[in-house]
Coordinates of C-alpha atoms in Angstrom, one line a residue:
M1 CA 18.3 33.9 117.8
E2 CA 19.7 36.2 115.1
R3 CA 22.5 38.5 116.9
R4 CA 21.3 41.9 117.6
S5 CA 22.4 44.7 115.3
A6 CA 24.5 47.1 117.3
I7 CA 25.6 49.8 114.3
K8 CA 24.2 51.1 111.1
N9 CA 26.9 53.6 110.3
I10 CA 30.4 54.3 111.0
G11 CA 32.1 57.4 110.0
G12 CA 35.6 58.5 111.1
I13 CA 37.3 55.6 110.3
L14 CA 40.7 55.4 108.7
L15 CA 41.0 51.8 106.8
A16 CA 44.7 51.5 106.5
P17 CA 46.0 49.4 104.3
S18 CA 49.6 47.4 105.0
L19 CA 51.3 50.3 107.2
T20 CA 55.0 50.2 107.0
L21 CA 56.6 51.2 110.4
T22 CA 59.8 51.6 109.0
G23 CA 61.5 53.5 107.1
P24 CA 65.1 55.5 106.3
N25 CA 64.1 58.6 108.8
I26 CA 62.7 56.5 111.2
V27 CA 64.9 54.6 114.0
K28 CA 63.8 51.9 116.2
G29 CA 64.5 51.6 120.0
K30 CA 65.5 47.9 121.1
P31 CA 63.0 44.9 120.0
V32 CA 61.9 43.7 123.8
L33 CA 59.7 40.8 122.9
R34 CA 58.0 38.7 119.4
I35 CA 54.2 37.5 119.7
A36 CA 52.6 34.7 117.2
H37 CA 48.8 35.9 117.4
I38 CA 47.0 33.1 116.7
T39 CA 42.9 32.6 116.7
D40 CA 39.8 31.1 115.5
V41 CA 41.5 27.8 115.7
H42 CA 38.7 25.7 116.1
L43 CA 40.7 22.6 116.2
K44 CA 38.6 19.0 115.7
D45 CA 39.1 15.7 114.6
E46 CA 37.8 16.2 111.0
F47 CA 39.2 18.6 107.4
G48 CA 43.0 17.5 108.0
A49 CA 42.6 19.7 111.0
P50 CA 45.1 18.5 113.8
S51 CA 47.7 17.9 111.0
K52 CA 46.7 21.6 109.8
F53 CA 47.1 23.0 113.1
T54 CA 50.4 21.0 114.2
K55 CA 51.6 22.8 111.1
C56 CA 50.9 26.0 112.2
L57 CA 52.6 25.6 115.7
H58 CA 55.4 24.2 114.0
H59 CA 55.7 27.2 111.6
I60 CA 55.4 29.5 114.6
Q61 CA 58.8 27.7 116.2
Q62 CA 60.8 28.2 113.3
Q63 CA 60.6 32.0 113.3
K64 CA 64.0 33.6 112.8
P65 CA 64.1 35.9 115.3
E66 CA 62.7 33.4 117.4
V67 CA 59.3 34.0 118.9
D68 CA 58.7 34.5 122.7
V69 CA 54.9 34.0 123.8
I70 CA 52.0 33.1 121.5
L71 CA 48.3 34.7 122.4
N72 CA 45.8 33.0 122.1
G73 CA 42.7 35.3 120.5
G74 CA 39.7 32.3 121.2
D75 CA 37.1 30.1 119.6
V76 CA 40.2 27.2 120.5
V77 CA 37.9 24.8 120.2
F78 CA 35.8 23.7 117.0
D79 CA 32.6 24.6 118.8
M80 CA 31.0 23.9 122.3
N81 CA 27.5 25.8 121.3
K82 CA 24.5 22.8 122.4
E83 CA 26.8 20.3 121.6
N84 CA 27.0 16.7 123.7
M85 CA 29.9 16.3 126.4
D86 CA 31.6 13.7 124.5
S87 CA 31.8 16.0 121.6
I88 CA 32.7 18.8 123.9
N89 CA 35.5 16.6 126.0
A90 CA 37.0 15.2 122.9
Q91 CA 37.9 19.0 121.2
W92 CA 39.5 19.6 124.2
K93 CA 41.4 16.4 124.6
L94 CA 42.9 16.8 121.1
M95 CA 43.8 20.4 122.0
N96 CA 45.8 19.7 125.0
N97 CA 47.3 17.1 123.6
T98 CA 48.5 18.5 120.8
M99 CA 49.7 21.8 122.4
A100 CA 51.2 19.3 125.0
A101 CA 53.1 17.5 122.2
E102 CA 53.6 20.1 119.8
C103 CA 54.5 23.4 121.2
S104 CA 57.2 24.5 123.8
L105 CA 56.5 28.4 123.9
P106 CA 54.3 29.8 126.6
V107 CA 50.7 30.3 125.6
H108 CA 48.2 33.3 126.8
Y109 CA 44.7 32.9 126.2
C110 CA 41.1 34.6 125.7
L111 CA 38.1 33.2 125.6
G112 CA 35.8 32.8 121.9
N113 CA 32.1 32.8 121.7
H114 CA 32.9 28.7 120.5
D115 CA 34.5 28.3 123.4
I116 CA 31.3 28.8 125.5
W117 CA 28.6 26.0 125.8
W118 CA 24.9 28.0 125.9
F119 CA 22.0 26.3 125.1
E120 CA 19.4 28.4 126.1
D121 CA 16.7 25.3 126.9
D122 CA 18.9 23.9 129.5
K123 CA 20.5 26.6 131.7
S124 CA 20.6 24.6 134.9
Q125 CA 23.4 22.3 133.5
A126 CA 27.0 22.6 135.5
L127 CA 28.7 23.4 132.2
Y128 CA 26.4 26.0 131.2
G129 CA 28.5 29.3 130.9
K130 CA 32.1 29.9 130.4
K131 CA 33.2 27.2 133.6
Y132 CA 34.1 24.3 131.5
A133 CA 36.7 26.6 128.9
M134 CA 38.4 28.4 131.9
E135 CA 39.2 25.2 133.2
Q136 CA 41.1 23.8 130.3
L137 CA 42.7 27.1 129.5
K138 CA 43.8 26.9 133.5
L139 CA 41.9 30.7 133.8
D140 CA 41.2 32.2 137.3
K141 CA 39.2 35.1 135.3
P142 CA 38.2 35.1 131.9
Y143 CA 39.4 38.7 131.5
Y144 CA 43.3 40.0 133.1
S145 CA 47.0 41.6 132.3
M146 CA 50.5 40.8 132.7
V147 CA 53.5 42.7 131.9
K148 CA 56.2 41.1 129.8
N149 CA 59.4 43.5 128.8
G150 CA 58.1 46.9 129.7
W151 CA 55.0 45.9 127.7
K152 CA 51.5 45.6 129.9
F153 CA 49.6 43.0 128.0
I154 CA 45.1 43.4 128.7
I155 CA 43.4 40.1 127.7
L156 CA 39.5 41.1 127.5
D157 CA 36.3 38.7 127.6
S158 CA 34.4 40.3 125.1
V159 CA 31.5 37.4 124.8
H160 CA 28.4 37.8 126.8
L161 CA 24.7 36.8 126.7
D162 CA 22.3 39.0 124.5
I163 CA 20.2 41.5 126.4
D164 CA 17.6 38.9 126.7
N165 CA 19.9 36.2 127.6
T166 CA 20.5 34.2 124.6
W167 CA 23.3 33.9 122.1
Y168 CA 25.6 36.4 122.6
I169 CA 26.6 40.0 121.9
G170 CA 30.5 41.7 122.1
K171 CA 30.9 44.1 124.9
L172 CA 32.8 44.2 128.6
G173 CA 29.9 44.8 131.1
D174 CA 30.0 47.1 133.8
E175 CA 32.3 45.4 136.3
Q176 CA 34.8 44.3 133.2
F177 CA 35.0 48.3 132.0
N178 CA 35.2 50.0 135.6
W179 CA 38.6 46.9 135.9
L180 CA 39.6 48.1 132.3
E181 CA 39.3 51.4 133.4
N182 CA 41.3 51.5 136.3
E183 CA 43.9 49.0 134.4
L184 CA 45.0 51.5 132.5
K185 CA 44.8 54.3 135.3
E186 CA 47.2 52.7 137.5
T187 CA 49.9 51.7 134.1
D188 CA 52.8 54.2 133.7
A189 CA 51.7 56.3 130.8
N190 CA 55.4 55.8 129.7
M191 CA 54.1 52.0 129.6
P192 CA 52.8 51.0 126.2
V193 CA 50.2 49.1 126.2
M194 CA 48.4 45.7 123.9
V195 CA 45.4 44.2 124.3
M196 CA 43.4 41.5 122.7
S197 CA 39.7 40.2 122.6
H198 CA 38.1 37.8 120.7
I199 CA 35.3 39.9 119.2
P200 CA 36.9 43.0 117.5
I201 CA 36.8 46.4 119.1
L202 CA 36.7 48.1 116.3
T203 CA 36.4 46.5 112.4
A204 CA 34.9 47.5 109.4
L205 CA 34.8 44.1 107.8
N206 CA 31.5 43.1 108.2
L207 CA 30.3 45.7 105.8
I208 CA 31.9 43.5 103.2
A209 CA 28.7 41.4 101.9
D210 CA 27.9 40.4 98.7
D211 CA 24.8 41.5 96.9
I212 CA 24.2 44.4 99.2
V213 CA 24.5 47.7 97.9
N214 CA 24.4 51.1 100.3
K215 CA 22.7 49.3 103.1
W216 CA 25.3 48.1 105.7
V217 CA 24.5 47.0 109.1
M218 CA 27.1 45.7 112.2
L219 CA 25.8 43.2 113.9
G220 CA 25.9 43.0 117.6
G221 CA 27.6 39.5 117.5
D222 CA 30.5 40.8 115.2
M223 CA 31.6 43.7 117.2
H224 CA 31.6 45.0 120.3
T225 CA 28.3 47.1 121.0
D226 CA 30.1 49.2 123.7
T227 CA 32.6 50.5 121.3
A228 CA 32.5 54.2 121.5
K229 CA 32.7 53.9 125.3
I230 CA 35.8 51.8 124.7
I231 CA 37.8 54.0 122.2
N232 CA 36.9 56.8 124.4
L233 CA 38.6 55.6 127.0
F234 CA 41.8 54.7 125.1
Y235 CA 41.5 58.2 123.9
Q236 CA 42.8 59.0 127.6
H237 CA 45.2 56.7 127.5
P238 CA 47.7 57.5 124.4
N239 CA 49.8 54.6 125.6
V240 CA 47.5 52.2 124.2
K241 CA 49.2 51.5 121.0
L242 CA 47.5 47.6 119.6
C243 CA 44.1 45.9 119.8
V244 CA 44.6 42.4 118.1
S245 CA 41.2 40.5 118.0
G246 CA 40.2 37.5 115.3
H247 CA 36.5 36.1 115.1
I248 CA 35.7 37.1 112.1
H249 CA 38.4 35.1 110.3
M250 CA 39.5 38.0 108.0
R251 CA 43.0 40.0 107.8
E252 CA 42.6 43.7 108.3
K253 CA 44.5 46.8 110.0
L254 CA 42.4 49.7 111.1
V255 CA 44.1 53.0 112.3
Y256 CA 41.7 55.4 114.7
N257 CA 43.0 57.9 116.9
N258 CA 46.9 56.3 116.9
V259 CA 45.8 53.0 118.0
T260 CA 46.2 50.1 115.4
Y261 CA 43.0 47.8 115.8
L262 CA 44.2 44.1 113.9
C263 CA 42.0 41.4 112.7
N264 CA 44.6 38.6 112.3
G265 CA 42.6 36.3 110.2
A266 CA 42.3 32.6 111.1
V267 CA 44.4 29.9 111.3
S268 CA 41.5 28.0 110.6
G269 CA 40.8 30.1 107.7
A270 CA 37.1 29.2 106.8
W271 CA 36.9 26.5 109.3
W272 CA 39.4 24.0 107.7
Q273 CA 37.8 24.3 104.7
G274 CA 39.8 26.6 102.7
N275 CA 39.9 30.9 102.7
R276 CA 38.0 33.1 104.2
R277 CA 37.1 35.2 101.5
E278 CA 40.8 36.9 100.3
T279 CA 42.2 35.8 103.4
F280 CA 44.3 32.3 104.1
P281 CA 45.2 30.7 106.9
G282 CA 47.4 32.1 108.9
Y283 CA 48.2 34.0 112.2
G284 CA 49.9 37.8 113.3
L285 CA 53.4 38.0 113.7
I286 CA 54.5 41.0 115.7
D287 CA 57.7 42.9 117.2
L288 CA 57.2 44.5 119.8
Y289 CA 60.3 47.6 120.9
E290 CA 60.8 49.0 124.0
D291 CA 60.0 52.8 122.8
G292 CA 55.9 51.4 122.3
S293 CA 56.5 51.1 118.3
F294 CA 55.9 47.9 116.5
D295 CA 56.1 46.0 113.5
E296 CA 53.6 43.3 112.3
Q297 CA 52.6 41.2 109.4
Y298 CA 49.8 38.3 108.7
V299 CA 52.0 35.0 107.9
T300 CA 50.4 32.1 106.0
Y301 CA 51.5 28.9 106.9

């Protein structure tokens, strides 16, 4: 079915071009962590994807200063939706073997919509839902938090069944939202927070379409349907500095209420067949500082 239309008009958003956070009058604190944010790898043994992904991993590990950790924003494999077991097993075997052989950095994952097996006509299968992907990624829960070098990282599960239990929309759901609310409440107000989701919490990218004039529609599978609720929560916690996502396969930097929302393109570009519009295949490179500031760039490999 078509993903639900969630938001038809977006107002009050500051669309920012490349914002420079450094300058002659700005003195940053001590750098504490360098992160590579990769998303939408969509790995399968076609389109030269394995060698291209290996090139990306090597590119990340050759960065100077060195990258400390990789955050993988989901759509790890090409597609589990309605696929048979042989195809699913092959995709995950390729991913796990590639990571074991080509990546020496720690990696933390969130789930993407293509990592989940949803087939409305066969919900009784043990494979149905998120369990298989969570086992492959060694996740106890689809959402979690951690602290590294003075920053808190919150990894969200943004992919859920639609209101009629078919396909998916972007949201947290009550249980996860309550967890997020409590997580932020219990975090020291002086500790900066970075959030990762697969589906963007806030984006304007899906307003870009050919042959549509003054009639924009944002689909519920393209951006969180609980955006206003999450943004209001972040507004109560000014230590939330940065939210990163993927899903759209395009590069975007958007600032609202002093929170920066980054959609960091896609490692696979247009699903391993070139650029997605004007965005080249790439990944986000983010430097975090002890004072809560950060630098970021989108890197092609």
